[in-house]
Amino acid sequence: ECPGPDKNLIVRKFGVIQTSPLTLTQDEINSIINEFSEKTRIPLIEGIFKAAVGSIIITAVISEFVGTRFIIEKVNPVPMRY
């Protein structure tokens, strides 16, 4: 999870929340969101942006008022039953 520019990244794994020493600039945040937008061909507009590429889902808030932030989740594919 990236709570915004120059804020520490948050990692959630197996129910444990850890704060990372890494931070992202506004340009880096925009670059990540733009990459998902290009790969999924979903245009970026202010508001909520949600997209999936393979087993990765990004949910982002795009706002100049509250700041742009995002959460990236890795989901396990559901096994098909026959």
Short mmCIF file of C-alpha atoms in Angstrom, two decimals:
data_model
loop_
_atom_site.label_atom_id
_atom_site.label_comp_id
_atom_site.label_asym_id
_atom_site.label_seq_id
_atom_site.Cartn_x
_atom_site.Cartn_y
_atom_site.Cartn_z
CA GLU A 1 0.00 0.00 0.00
CA CYS A 2 1.24 3.47 -0.87
CA PRO A 3 -0.58 6.01 1.32
CA GLY A 4 0.77 8.94 -0.70
CA PRO A 5 3.93 10.70 -1.81
CA ASP A 6 6.85 10.67 0.61
CA LYS A 7 5.00 8.37 3.02
CA ASN A 8 6.34 4.96 4.02
CA LEU A 9 4.98 2.01 2.07
CA ILE A 10 2.86 -0.45 4.05
CA VAL A 11 3.18 -4.20 3.51
CA ARG A 12 0.46 -6.60 4.63
CA LYS A 13 1.40 -10.26 4.58
CA PHE A 14 -0.39 -13.11 6.32
CA GLY A 15 -2.35 -10.62 8.44
CA VAL A 16 0.78 -8.82 9.64
CA ILE A 17 1.18 -5.12 8.84
CA GLN A 18 4.72 -3.80 8.44
CA THR A 19 5.90 -0.30 7.59
CA SER A 20 8.65 -0.20 4.99
CA PRO A 21 11.41 2.41 5.00
CA LEU A 22 10.71 2.93 1.28
CA THR A 23 8.79 5.95 0.03
CA LEU A 24 7.63 7.00 -3.43
CA THR A 25 7.57 10.44 -5.00
CA GLN A 26 4.47 11.74 -6.76
CA ASP A 27 6.16 11.07 -10.12
CA GLU A 28 6.88 7.44 -9.14
CA ILE A 29 3.27 6.96 -7.98
CA ASN A 30 1.96 8.40 -11.25
CA SER A 31 4.34 6.17 -13.23
CA ILE A 32 3.07 3.00 -11.53
CA ILE A 33 -0.59 3.92 -12.02
CA ASN A 34 0.07 4.95 -15.64
CA GLU A 35 1.71 1.60 -16.34
CA PHE A 36 -1.39 -0.26 -15.13
CA SER A 37 -3.58 2.10 -17.16
CA GLU A 38 -1.60 1.44 -20.34
CA LYS A 39 -1.52 -2.35 -19.87
CA THR A 40 -5.25 -2.57 -19.21
CA ARG A 41 -6.26 0.23 -21.60
CA ILE A 42 -8.38 1.77 -18.85
CA PRO A 43 -8.15 5.57 -18.99
CA LEU A 44 -7.15 7.53 -15.92
CA ILE A 45 -9.64 10.06 -14.63
CA GLU A 46 -9.91 11.66 -11.22
CA GLY A 47 -11.64 9.35 -8.76
CA ILE A 48 -11.29 5.61 -8.22
CA PHE A 49 -9.15 3.52 -10.58
CA LYS A 50 -9.24 -0.27 -10.33
CA ALA A 51 -7.52 -2.63 -12.74
CA ALA A 52 -6.15 -6.16 -12.89
CA VAL A 53 -3.14 -7.52 -14.74
CA GLY A 54 -2.76 -11.25 -14.28
CA SER A 55 -2.97 -11.98 -10.56
CA ILE A 56 -2.20 -8.36 -9.58
CA ILE A 57 -4.98 -5.89 -8.75
CA ILE A 58 -4.42 -2.17 -8.23
CA THR A 59 -6.95 0.07 -6.54
CA ALA A 60 -6.05 3.75 -6.64
CA VAL A 61 -7.54 7.06 -5.59
CA ILE A 62 -6.58 9.74 -8.08
CA SER A 63 -7.15 13.16 -6.57
CA GLU A 64 -5.31 16.45 -6.41
CA PHE A 65 -7.36 17.36 -3.33
CA VAL A 66 -6.55 14.37 -1.07
CA GLY A 67 -3.49 13.14 -2.97
CA THR A 68 -3.02 10.09 -5.15
CA ARG A 69 -2.55 6.77 -3.37
CA PHE A 70 -2.89 3.10 -4.24
CA ILE A 71 -3.04 -0.47 -2.99
CA ILE A 72 -1.63 -3.38 -4.98
CA GLU A 73 -2.87 -6.86 -4.13
CA LYS A 74 -1.75 -10.24 -5.37
CA VAL A 75 -4.66 -12.65 -5.60
CA ASN A 76 -4.47 -16.40 -5.89
CA PRO A 77 -6.38 -17.77 -8.84
CA VAL A 78 -9.41 -19.88 -7.95
CA PRO A 79 -8.82 -23.49 -8.99
CA MET A 80 -11.33 -24.73 -11.52
CA ARG A 81 -13.47 -27.68 -10.49
CA TYR A 82 -14.67 -30.18 -13.01
#
